[in-house]
Every structure is written in structure tokens, then in C-alpha cells.
Amino acid sequence: MTAQDLDALYQEIILDHYKNPHGKGLRGDGASADTAEVHHVNPTCGDEVTLRVHLSDGADGRVVDDVSYDALGCSISQASASVLHDLVVGKSVDEAMAIHQEFLTLMQGKGTVEPDEDVLEDGIAFAGVAKFPARVKCALLSWMAWKDATARVIGTGGVAGKAGEGDN
């Protein structure tokens, strides 16, 4: 497969997640000790995401039970939120944080990092985005919101509630 074929495949994956998003639409009321909701804005382009995370107790610690979101923005930011949902739901928080770190490393690599397909699955489609600094914040918006919301649940031990405006 040529580099051009690979780029076309990655574009197709991003467009598929944009047109058929997974996890879109806030679920639950966000008013439990295991749930937090945050709102993040990319001030560079105006993309926004309101993201809600729900954790539960599993045999090996906290587990990401659900990630839901409402988003306004470009195809990259919305597709990235869909991929995030697919990658972290059902994983332990530790596993999900490792996936988050792998995606962050890919996005900050300026196109020089070889993505780990076993870890990132459809997230590898964003490898080309990393070459465009103006678009990296778009791809990272929901990921940073997820990390923020998850930290709020873990750190509060009580009702995490809603956060104010954040930015990436």
C-alpha cells in the first residue's frame, strides 16, 4: 500500500467517524459520584465539546463505563471524539490513560511518530493530522476533555458535577 493509499484510507476512517459518530449525545444526568461533565473549547478555531464520563468499580479498579458528548466543530474534532469513545469505553482507567498518552504522543509527534495500531486502532487515522499544528488541537479537544472529566471523578470522590470552560 502506497503512502497515498494510506492517506486516503485514513481520510475515509475520519469521515466515517464524523458521519456516523459513536458516543454522540449526552447520556445520563451527570449527577452522580461516578460521573463528571466538562466543556472544552478550542479558542483557535471555535470547536467545542461537552463531554460526560461515567466510571464504575471493576475487579481491577475503576473502569470507563461510558463516554458521551455533544460537539460542534470540524470533522477532525468530531471524528476524534468518536474514536475516543470506541477506544476507552470498557477499559480500566489505567488502560484508558495509556491509550490517551499514546494518542497524545502521536499528535505531538509532528508526523514523525509511528502509531501503534494495536493500541490506537482507528486512532492511527489521525497520524497525518499531526503534520498540521493548527489541526492538532482539533484532534486533541475531546481527549483533553476526557482526561479532565476522568480526573474530576477520581479526584472528587463525590458528585463531580459540571466544569467551566476549558481550552486546549
Tab-separated table of N, CA and C in Angstrom:
chain	number	residue	atom	x	y	z
A	1	MET	N	0.849	-1.176	0.000
A	1	MET	CA	0.000	0.000	0.000
A	1	MET	C	0.898	1.244	0.000
A	2	THR	N	0.631	2.140	-0.913
A	2	THR	CA	1.435	3.361	-1.010
A	2	THR	C	1.036	4.353	0.074
A	3	ALA	N	1.887	5.336	0.287
A	3	ALA	CA	1.580	6.383	1.271
A	3	ALA	C	0.303	7.117	0.881
A	4	GLN	N	0.101	7.305	-0.403
A	4	GLN	CA	-1.109	7.983	-0.885
A	4	GLN	C	-2.354	7.140	-0.582
A	5	ASP	N	-2.252	5.826	-0.767
A	5	ASP	CA	-3.365	4.927	-0.451
A	5	ASP	C	-3.672	4.960	1.042
A	6	LEU	N	-2.619	4.982	1.848
A	6	LEU	CA	-2.781	5.023	3.290
A	6	LEU	C	-3.459	6.319	3.726
A	7	ASP	N	-3.039	7.443	3.156
A	7	ASP	CA	-3.671	8.730	3.468
A	7	ASP	C	-5.150	8.713	3.102
A	8	ALA	N	-5.482	8.124	1.953
A	8	ALA	CA	-6.883	8.039	1.525
A	8	ALA	C	-7.692	7.176	2.493
A	9	LEU	N	-7.100	6.074	2.954
A	9	LEU	CA	-7.767	5.206	3.922
A	9	LEU	C	-8.006	5.951	5.231
A	10	TYR	N	-6.993	6.674	5.698
A	10	TYR	CA	-7.126	7.439	6.934
A	10	TYR	C	-8.214	8.496	6.806
A	11	GLN	N	-8.277	9.174	5.655
A	11	GLN	CA	-9.327	10.170	5.435
A	11	GLN	C	-10.701	9.514	5.471
A	12	GLU	N	-10.797	8.325	4.908
A	12	GLU	CA	-12.060	7.591	4.903
A	12	GLU	C	-12.489	7.226	6.327
A	13	ILE	N	-11.547	6.799	7.151
A	13	ILE	CA	-11.849	6.453	8.545
A	13	ILE	C	-12.346	7.686	9.296
A	14	ILE	N	-11.662	8.806	9.129
A	14	ILE	CA	-12.062	10.044	9.805
A	14	ILE	C	-13.461	10.461	9.350
A	15	LEU	N	-13.718	10.424	8.057
A	15	LEU	CA	-15.043	10.805	7.553
A	15	LEU	C	-16.132	9.858	8.042
A	16	ASP	N	-15.818	8.567	8.140
A	16	ASP	CA	-16.803	7.609	8.640
A	16	ASP	C	-17.173	7.916	10.088
A	17	HIS	N	-16.180	8.209	10.923
A	17	HIS	CA	-16.467	8.548	12.323
A	17	HIS	C	-17.207	9.880	12.430
A	18	TYR	N	-16.928	10.795	11.528
A	18	TYR	CA	-17.619	12.087	11.516
A	18	TYR	C	-19.090	11.912	11.124
A	19	LYS	N	-19.333	11.119	10.091
A	19	LYS	CA	-20.701	10.929	9.597
A	19	LYS	C	-21.515	9.964	10.453
A	20	ASN	N	-20.847	9.025	11.108
A	20	ASN	CA	-21.506	8.004	11.938
A	20	ASN	C	-20.834	7.972	13.308
A	21	PRO	N	-21.013	9.033	14.094
A	21	PRO	CA	-20.279	9.145	15.360
A	21	PRO	C	-20.745	8.145	16.418
A	22	HIS	N	-19.790	7.645	17.165
A	22	HIS	CA	-20.058	6.728	18.271
A	22	HIS	C	-19.982	7.520	19.572
A	23	GLY	N	-20.981	7.386	20.415
A	23	GLY	CA	-20.978	8.066	21.714
A	23	GLY	C	-21.569	9.459	21.697
A	24	LYS	N	-22.019	9.921	20.538
A	24	LYS	CA	-22.549	11.289	20.446
A	24	LYS	C	-23.925	11.363	21.103
A	25	GLY	N	-24.152	12.460	21.823
A	25	GLY	CA	-25.401	12.663	22.547
A	25	GLY	C	-25.177	12.365	24.016
A	26	LEU	N	-25.270	13.389	24.850
A	26	LEU	CA	-25.018	13.202	26.280
A	26	LEU	C	-26.021	12.218	26.868
A	27	ARG	N	-25.520	11.239	27.627
A	27	ARG	CA	-26.368	10.248	28.280
A	27	ARG	C	-26.256	10.402	29.785
A	28	GLY	N	-27.320	10.063	30.488
A	28	GLY	CA	-27.341	10.188	31.939
A	28	GLY	C	-27.501	11.641	32.327
A	29	ASP	N	-27.634	11.879	33.621
A	29	ASP	CA	-27.838	13.263	34.068
A	29	ASP	C	-26.576	13.903	34.618
A	30	GLY	N	-25.528	13.150	34.753
A	30	GLY	CA	-24.264	13.712	35.212
A	30	GLY	C	-24.215	14.016	36.695
A	31	ALA	N	-25.255	13.636	37.433
A	31	ALA	CA	-25.310	13.983	38.856
A	31	ALA	C	-25.078	12.761	39.738
A	32	SER	N	-23.946	12.103	39.545
A	32	SER	CA	-23.586	11.000	40.432
A	32	SER	C	-22.110	11.118	40.778
A	33	ALA	N	-21.723	10.405	41.809
A	33	ALA	CA	-20.330	10.460	42.260
A	33	ALA	C	-19.375	9.868	41.234
A	34	ASP	N	-19.903	9.081	40.317
A	34	ASP	CA	-19.067	8.408	39.328
A	34	ASP	C	-19.100	9.076	37.959
A	35	THR	N	-19.668	10.283	37.892
A	35	THR	CA	-19.850	10.965	36.611
A	35	THR	C	-19.343	12.396	36.692
A	36	ALA	N	-18.724	12.845	35.624
A	36	ALA	CA	-18.322	14.256	35.527
A	36	ALA	C	-18.570	14.729	34.104
A	37	GLU	N	-18.877	16.004	33.996
A	37	GLU	CA	-19.102	16.631	32.698
A	37	GLU	C	-18.228	17.871	32.602
A	38	VAL	N	-17.591	18.036	31.465
A	38	VAL	CA	-16.748	19.211	31.230
A	38	VAL	C	-17.079	19.798	29.866
A	39	HIS	N	-16.760	21.062	29.721
A	39	HIS	CA	-16.945	21.757	28.441
A	39	HIS	C	-15.601	22.357	28.063
A	40	HIS	N	-15.080	21.961	26.915
A	40	HIS	CA	-13.807	22.489	26.435
A	40	HIS	C	-14.013	23.167	25.088
A	41	VAL	N	-13.239	24.220	24.885
A	41	VAL	CA	-13.306	25.000	23.654
A	41	VAL	C	-11.898	25.133	23.088
A	42	ASN	N	-11.783	24.995	21.788
A	42	ASN	CA	-10.528	25.280	21.104
A	42	ASN	C	-10.609	26.736	20.654
A	43	PRO	N	-9.917	27.643	21.345
A	43	PRO	CA	-10.036	29.064	21.013
A	43	PRO	C	-9.468	29.416	19.638
A	44	THR	N	-8.644	28.556	19.096
A	44	THR	CA	-8.043	28.807	17.791
A	44	THR	C	-9.078	28.754	16.668
A	45	CYS	N	-9.981	27.779	16.754
A	45	CYS	CA	-10.930	27.584	15.649
A	45	CYS	C	-12.391	27.613	16.074
A	46	GLY	N	-12.647	27.566	17.376
A	46	GLY	CA	-14.020	27.620	17.852
A	46	GLY	C	-14.682	26.272	18.069
A	47	ASP	N	-13.976	25.163	17.820
A	47	ASP	CA	-14.551	23.846	18.106
A	47	ASP	C	-14.892	23.768	19.589
A	48	GLU	N	-15.997	23.075	19.904
A	48	GLU	CA	-16.429	22.911	21.290
A	48	GLU	C	-16.853	21.474	21.527
A	49	VAL	N	-16.653	21.013	22.751
A	49	VAL	CA	-17.162	19.709	23.144
A	49	VAL	C	-17.627	19.785	24.594
A	50	THR	N	-18.794	19.242	24.843
A	50	THR	CA	-19.261	18.981	26.197
A	50	THR	C	-19.206	17.471	26.328
A	51	LEU	N	-18.404	16.999	27.254
A	51	LEU	CA	-18.136	15.571	27.366
A	51	LEU	C	-18.477	15.100	28.768
A	52	ARG	N	-19.135	13.955	28.835
A	52	ARG	CA	-19.515	13.352	30.113
A	52	ARG	C	-18.877	11.970	30.199
A	53	VAL	N	-18.245	11.701	31.317
A	53	VAL	CA	-17.636	10.388	31.532
A	53	VAL	C	-18.269	9.759	32.767
A	54	HIS	N	-18.522	8.459	32.679
A	54	HIS	CA	-19.066	7.710	33.806
A	54	HIS	C	-18.125	6.544	34.085
A	55	LEU	N	-17.655	6.466	35.323
A	55	LEU	CA	-16.773	5.382	35.749
A	55	LEU	C	-17.530	4.446	36.672
A	56	SER	N	-17.068	3.216	36.764
A	56	SER	CA	-17.616	2.265	37.724
A	56	SER	C	-16.455	1.505	38.349
A	57	ASP	N	-16.766	0.766	39.399
A	57	ASP	CA	-15.748	-0.049	40.053
A	57	ASP	C	-15.698	-1.413	39.379
A	58	GLY	N	-14.506	-1.810	38.970
A	58	GLY	CA	-14.309	-3.117	38.355
A	58	GLY	C	-13.386	-3.957	39.208
A	59	ALA	N	-13.174	-5.176	38.803
A	59	ALA	CA	-12.312	-6.089	39.550
A	59	ALA	C	-10.885	-5.563	39.658
A	60	ASP	N	-10.438	-4.841	38.632
A	60	ASP	CA	-9.069	-4.319	38.612
A	60	ASP	C	-9.024	-2.809	38.788
A	61	GLY	N	-9.979	-2.261	39.513
A	61	GLY	CA	-10.003	-0.814	39.725
A	61	GLY	C	-11.123	-0.150	38.944
A	62	ARG	N	-10.999	1.147	38.761
A	62	ARG	CA	-12.034	1.927	38.081
A	62	ARG	C	-12.062	1.606	36.588
A	63	VAL	N	-13.280	1.562	36.045
A	63	VAL	CA	-13.497	1.232	34.640
A	63	VAL	C	-14.284	2.361	33.983
A	64	VAL	N	-13.939	2.668	32.738
A	64	VAL	CA	-14.677	3.668	31.969
A	64	VAL	C	-15.950	2.989	31.464
A	65	ASP	N	-17.071	3.308	32.107
A	65	ASP	CA	-18.367	2.728	31.748
A	65	ASP	C	-18.955	3.367	30.502
A	66	ASP	N	-18.822	4.686	30.407
A	66	ASP	CA	-19.393	5.382	29.259
A	66	ASP	C	-18.698	6.716	29.050
A	67	VAL	N	-18.640	7.117	27.803
A	67	VAL	CA	-18.214	8.453	27.401
A	67	VAL	C	-19.257	8.920	26.398
A	68	SER	N	-19.883	10.052	26.704
A	68	SER	CA	-20.839	10.628	25.763
A	68	SER	C	-20.505	12.102	25.606
A	69	TYR	N	-20.952	12.677	24.505
A	69	TYR	CA	-20.547	14.056	24.226
A	69	TYR	C	-21.513	14.722	23.257
A	70	ASP	N	-21.513	16.036	23.312
A	70	ASP	CA	-22.101	16.886	22.283
A	70	ASP	C	-20.965	17.744	21.772
A	71	ALA	N	-20.850	17.864	20.471
A	71	ALA	CA	-19.725	18.605	19.902
A	71	ALA	C	-20.173	19.455	18.724
A	72	LEU	N	-19.522	20.584	18.604
A	72	LEU	CA	-19.663	21.459	17.446
A	72	LEU	C	-18.265	21.699	16.923
A	73	GLY	N	-18.078	21.498	15.639
A	73	GLY	CA	-16.747	21.760	15.115
A	73	GLY	C	-16.469	20.993	13.849
A	74	CYS	N	-15.212	20.978	13.504
A	74	CYS	CA	-14.766	20.369	12.255
A	74	CYS	C	-14.854	18.843	12.311
A	75	SER	N	-14.691	18.237	11.150
A	75	SER	CA	-14.760	16.778	11.062
A	75	SER	C	-13.673	16.113	11.899
A	76	ILE	N	-12.508	16.730	11.995
A	76	ILE	CA	-11.413	16.138	12.772
A	76	ILE	C	-11.769	16.083	14.250
A	77	SER	N	-12.266	17.174	14.813
A	77	SER	CA	-12.583	17.181	16.245
A	77	SER	C	-13.723	16.220	16.562
A	78	GLN	N	-14.716	16.156	15.698
A	78	GLN	CA	-15.855	15.278	15.966
A	78	GLN	C	-15.509	13.804	15.742
A	79	ALA	N	-14.736	13.513	14.713
A	79	ALA	CA	-14.309	12.135	14.474
A	79	ALA	C	-13.405	11.651	15.604
A	80	SER	N	-12.568	12.531	16.104
A	80	SER	CA	-11.669	12.176	17.196
A	80	SER	C	-12.453	11.811	18.455
A	81	ALA	N	-13.543	12.523	18.725
A	81	ALA	CA	-14.388	12.200	19.881
A	81	ALA	C	-15.004	10.811	19.721
A	82	SER	N	-15.414	10.475	18.511
A	82	SER	CA	-15.986	9.162	18.239
A	82	SER	C	-14.950	8.055	18.451
A	83	VAL	N	-13.746	8.272	17.959
A	83	VAL	CA	-12.665	7.300	18.136
A	83	VAL	C	-12.322	7.157	19.617
A	84	LEU	N	-12.256	8.272	20.328
A	84	LEU	CA	-12.002	8.236	21.772
A	84	LEU	C	-13.015	7.330	22.458
A	85	HIS	N	-14.295	7.529	22.154
A	85	HIS	CA	-15.351	6.705	22.747
A	85	HIS	C	-15.055	5.223	22.523
A	86	ASP	N	-14.767	4.859	21.280
A	86	ASP	CA	-14.520	3.454	20.954
A	86	ASP	C	-13.313	2.884	21.689
A	87	LEU	N	-12.294	3.694	21.873
A	87	LEU	CA	-11.044	3.197	22.452
A	87	LEU	C	-11.063	3.069	23.965
A	88	VAL	N	-11.824	3.903	24.671
A	88	VAL	CA	-11.713	3.895	26.134
A	88	VAL	C	-12.881	3.236	26.859
A	89	VAL	N	-14.071	3.202	26.262
A	89	VAL	CA	-15.214	2.594	26.951
A	89	VAL	C	-14.950	1.105	27.152
A	90	GLY	N	-15.135	0.666	28.390
A	90	GLY	CA	-14.903	-0.725	28.750
A	90	GLY	C	-13.500	-1.015	29.249
A	91	LYS	N	-12.628	-0.043	29.162
A	91	LYS	CA	-11.242	-0.209	29.621
A	91	LYS	C	-11.110	0.275	31.066
A	92	SER	N	-10.117	-0.251	31.760
A	92	SER	CA	-9.798	0.297	33.076
A	92	SER	C	-9.284	1.720	32.871
A	93	VAL	N	-9.386	2.532	33.905
A	93	VAL	CA	-8.896	3.907	33.792
A	93	VAL	C	-7.411	3.900	33.448
A	94	ASP	N	-6.653	2.982	34.038
A	94	ASP	CA	-5.216	2.908	33.735
A	94	ASP	C	-4.974	2.590	32.258
A	95	GLU	N	-5.719	1.625	31.715
A	95	GLU	CA	-5.580	1.293	30.293
A	95	GLU	C	-5.983	2.481	29.423
A	96	ALA	N	-7.080	3.129	29.785
A	96	ALA	CA	-7.572	4.271	29.011
A	96	ALA	C	-6.578	5.429	29.051
A	97	MET	N	-5.954	5.653	30.197
A	97	MET	CA	-4.946	6.719	30.300
A	97	MET	C	-3.726	6.392	29.430
A	98	ALA	N	-3.369	5.113	29.348
A	98	ALA	CA	-2.250	4.708	28.486
A	98	ALA	C	-2.602	4.946	27.012
A	99	ILE	N	-3.841	4.676	26.637
A	99	ILE	CA	-4.297	4.947	25.268
A	99	ILE	C	-4.266	6.450	25.013
A	100	HIS	N	-4.738	7.221	25.988
A	100	HIS	CA	-4.707	8.689	25.883
A	100	HIS	C	-3.276	9.164	25.641
A	101	GLN	N	-2.335	8.632	26.405
A	101	GLN	CA	-0.938	9.041	26.268
A	101	GLN	C	-0.385	8.667	24.892
A	102	GLU	N	-0.755	7.503	24.400
A	102	GLU	CA	-0.308	7.060	23.073
A	102	GLU	C	-0.840	8.005	21.989
A	103	PHE	N	-2.115	8.413	22.116
A	103	PHE	CA	-2.701	9.334	21.139
A	103	PHE	C	-2.041	10.708	21.243
A	104	LEU	N	-1.801	11.166	22.460
A	104	LEU	CA	-1.140	12.455	22.680
A	104	LEU	C	0.261	12.451	22.058
A	105	THR	N	1.002	11.378	22.265
A	105	THR	CA	2.341	11.245	21.684
A	105	THR	C	2.272	11.297	20.159
A	106	LEU	N	1.302	10.595	19.586
A	106	LEU	CA	1.118	10.618	18.135
A	106	LEU	C	0.845	12.036	17.649
A	107	MET	N	-0.048	12.739	18.322
A	107	MET	CA	-0.442	14.081	17.886
A	107	MET	C	0.677	15.105	18.061
A	108	GLN	N	1.509	14.916	19.059
A	108	GLN	CA	2.598	15.857	19.306
A	108	GLN	C	3.862	15.503	18.524
A	109	GLY	N	3.823	14.413	17.768
A	109	GLY	CA	5.000	13.938	17.042
A	109	GLY	C	5.246	14.607	15.709
A	110	LYS	N	4.391	15.519	15.303
A	110	LYS	CA	4.560	16.273	14.045
A	110	LYS	C	4.734	15.357	12.840
A	111	GLY	N	4.083	14.200	12.897
A	111	GLY	CA	4.133	13.278	11.770
A	111	GLY	C	5.312	12.336	11.771
A	112	THR	N	6.127	12.365	12.824
A	112	THR	CA	7.317	11.511	12.872
A	112	THR	C	7.122	10.262	13.727
A	113	VAL	N	6.003	10.167	14.444
A	113	VAL	CA	5.753	9.037	15.338
A	113	VAL	C	4.982	7.960	14.584
A	114	GLU	N	5.473	6.742	14.654
A	114	GLU	CA	4.785	5.607	14.042
A	114	GLU	C	3.700	5.137	15.015
A	115	PRO	N	2.423	5.221	14.620
A	115	PRO	CA	1.353	4.858	15.551
A	115	PRO	C	1.293	3.354	15.798
A	116	ASP	N	0.910	2.983	17.006
A	116	ASP	CA	0.741	1.584	17.378
A	116	ASP	C	-0.712	1.201	17.096
A	117	GLU	N	-0.923	0.492	15.995
A	117	GLU	CA	-2.282	0.142	15.572
A	117	GLU	C	-2.991	-0.736	16.594
A	118	ASP	N	-2.245	-1.575	17.311
A	118	ASP	CA	-2.856	-2.434	18.323
A	118	ASP	C	-3.453	-1.619	19.460
A	119	VAL	N	-2.857	-0.485	19.766
A	119	VAL	CA	-3.345	0.376	20.849
A	119	VAL	C	-4.374	1.374	20.332
A	120	LEU	N	-4.072	2.025	19.225
A	120	LEU	CA	-4.897	3.143	18.753
A	120	LEU	C	-6.006	2.752	17.774
A	121	GLU	N	-5.948	1.570	17.203
A	121	GLU	CA	-6.975	1.124	16.258
A	121	GLU	C	-7.280	2.239	15.246
A	122	ASP	N	-8.531	2.700	15.155
A	122	ASP	CA	-8.875	3.758	14.197
A	122	ASP	C	-8.164	5.076	14.492
A	123	GLY	N	-7.625	5.222	15.689
A	123	GLY	CA	-6.899	6.441	16.043
A	123	GLY	C	-5.667	6.681	15.188
A	124	ILE	N	-5.158	5.624	14.549
A	124	ILE	CA	-3.994	5.807	13.677
A	124	ILE	C	-4.322	6.701	12.488
A	125	ALA	N	-5.594	6.833	12.184
A	125	ALA	CA	-6.009	7.676	11.053
A	125	ALA	C	-5.625	9.135	11.260
A	126	PHE	N	-5.355	9.514	12.500
A	126	PHE	CA	-5.004	10.902	12.801
A	126	PHE	C	-3.502	11.169	12.680
A	127	ALA	N	-2.737	10.170	12.258
A	127	ALA	CA	-1.286	10.346	12.104
A	127	ALA	C	-0.973	11.495	11.156
A	128	GLY	N	-1.708	11.607	10.078
A	128	GLY	CA	-1.485	12.687	9.122
A	128	GLY	C	-1.837	14.052	9.676
A	129	VAL	N	-2.805	14.090	10.579
A	129	VAL	CA	-3.221	15.356	11.202
A	129	VAL	C	-2.067	15.955	11.997
A	130	ALA	N	-1.240	15.092	12.579
A	130	ALA	CA	-0.125	15.557	13.414
A	130	ALA	C	0.860	16.423	12.638
A	131	LYS	N	0.841	16.337	11.318
A	131	LYS	CA	1.738	17.148	10.486
A	131	LYS	C	1.269	18.593	10.369
A	132	PHE	N	0.055	18.860	10.831
A	132	PHE	CA	-0.537	20.195	10.699
A	132	PHE	C	-0.832	20.760	12.083
A	133	PRO	N	0.097	21.543	12.639
A	133	PRO	CA	-0.050	22.038	14.011
A	133	PRO	C	-1.390	22.712	14.297
A	134	ALA	N	-1.956	23.392	13.330
A	134	ALA	CA	-3.232	24.074	13.554
A	134	ALA	C	-4.372	23.083	13.771
A	135	ARG	N	-4.214	21.846	13.304
A	135	ARG	CA	-5.278	20.847	13.423
A	135	ARG	C	-5.087	19.910	14.609
A	136	VAL	N	-3.900	19.918	15.205
A	136	VAL	CA	-3.627	19.035	16.341
A	136	VAL	C	-4.580	19.335	17.494
A	137	LYS	N	-4.824	20.619	17.764
A	137	LYS	CA	-5.748	20.978	18.848
A	137	LYS	C	-7.157	20.473	18.566
A	138	CYS	N	-7.540	20.438	17.299
A	138	CYS	CA	-8.854	19.900	16.928
A	138	CYS	C	-8.936	18.421	17.320
A	139	ALA	N	-7.909	17.671	16.967
A	139	ALA	CA	-7.889	16.237	17.247
A	139	ALA	C	-7.804	15.941	18.738
A	140	LEU	N	-7.155	16.820	19.494
A	140	LEU	CA	-6.955	16.580	20.929
A	140	LEU	C	-8.079	17.107	21.816
A	141	LEU	N	-8.990	17.899	21.278
A	141	LEU	CA	-10.009	18.560	22.097
A	141	LEU	C	-10.776	17.583	22.986
A	142	SER	N	-11.368	16.564	22.420
A	142	SER	CA	-12.161	15.626	23.220
A	142	SER	C	-11.283	14.786	24.141
A	143	TRP	N	-10.060	14.491	23.716
A	143	TRP	CA	-9.151	13.697	24.543
A	143	TRP	C	-8.769	14.446	25.818
A	144	MET	N	-8.525	15.741	25.693
A	144	MET	CA	-8.177	16.539	26.871
A	144	MET	C	-9.405	16.714	27.768
A	145	ALA	N	-10.577	16.841	27.157
A	145	ALA	CA	-11.817	16.929	27.936
A	145	ALA	C	-12.051	15.620	28.688
A	146	TRP	N	-11.805	14.483	28.020
A	146	TRP	CA	-11.976	13.189	28.679
A	146	TRP	C	-11.032	13.057	29.878
A	147	LYS	N	-9.786	13.433	29.686
A	147	LYS	CA	-8.816	13.337	30.787
A	147	LYS	C	-9.242	14.227	31.948
A	148	ASP	N	-9.713	15.431	31.651
A	148	ASP	CA	-10.181	16.367	32.671
A	148	ASP	C	-11.377	15.784	33.426
A	149	ALA	N	-12.373	15.284	32.700
A	149	ALA	CA	-13.572	14.728	33.340
A	149	ALA	C	-13.228	13.506	34.186
A	150	THR	N	-12.369	12.648	33.666
A	150	THR	CA	-11.968	11.451	34.411
A	150	THR	C	-11.240	11.834	35.695
A	151	ALA	N	-10.359	12.805	35.608
A	151	ALA	CA	-9.640	13.278	36.799
A	151	ALA	C	-10.606	13.848	37.827
A	152	ARG	N	-11.650	14.513	37.377
A	152	ARG	CA	-12.646	15.066	38.296
A	152	ARG	C	-13.374	13.960	39.048
A	153	VAL	N	-13.729	12.885	38.360
A	153	VAL	CA	-14.411	11.778	39.032
A	153	VAL	C	-13.472	11.131	40.041
A	154	ILE	N	-12.270	10.838	39.625
A	154	ILE	CA	-11.311	10.162	40.500
A	154	ILE	C	-10.917	11.050	41.672
A	155	GLY	N	-10.748	12.332	41.405
A	155	GLY	CA	-10.261	13.246	42.428
A	155	GLY	C	-11.279	13.726	43.427
A	156	THR	N	-12.577	13.643	43.093
A	156	THR	CA	-13.577	14.219	43.975
A	156	THR	C	-14.097	13.243	44.998
A	157	GLY	N	-14.351	12.016	44.574
A	157	GLY	CA	-14.951	11.052	45.477
A	157	GLY	C	-16.401	11.385	45.777
A	158	GLY	N	-16.888	12.483	45.264
A	158	GLY	CA	-18.275	12.902	45.437
A	158	GLY	C	-18.808	13.340	44.099
A	159	VAL	N	-19.915	14.029	44.098
A	159	VAL	CA	-20.508	14.471	42.842
A	159	VAL	C	-19.550	15.431	42.159
A	160	ALA	N	-19.103	15.050	40.990
A	160	ALA	CA	-18.122	15.852	40.266
A	160	ALA	C	-18.766	17.060	39.611
A	161	GLY	N	-19.957	16.862	39.094
A	161	GLY	CA	-20.677	17.994	38.513
A	161	GLY	C	-20.069	18.485	37.224
A	162	LYS	N	-20.397	19.732	36.913
A	162	LYS	CA	-20.000	20.318	35.640
A	162	LYS	C	-18.847	21.277	35.834
A	163	ALA	N	-17.990	21.306	34.855
A	163	ALA	CA	-16.845	22.215	34.884
A	163	ALA	C	-17.157	23.441	34.052
A	164	GLY	N	-16.370	24.436	34.248
A	164	GLY	CA	-16.482	25.639	33.428
A	164	GLY	C	-15.786	25.436	32.106
A	165	GLU	N	-15.590	26.519	31.409
A	165	GLU	CA	-14.957	26.472	30.099
A	165	GLU	C	-13.475	26.142	30.254
A	166	GLY	N	-13.005	25.216	29.485
A	166	GLY	CA	-11.581	24.914	29.430
A	166	GLY	C	-11.103	25.171	28.027
A	167	ASP	N	-9.819	25.112	27.824
A	167	ASP	CA	-9.323	25.200	26.452
A	167	ASP	C	-8.142	24.282	26.290
A	168	ASN	N	-7.825	24.045	25.064
A	168	ASN	CA	-6.709	23.154	24.741
A	168	ASN	C	-5.758	23.860	23.847
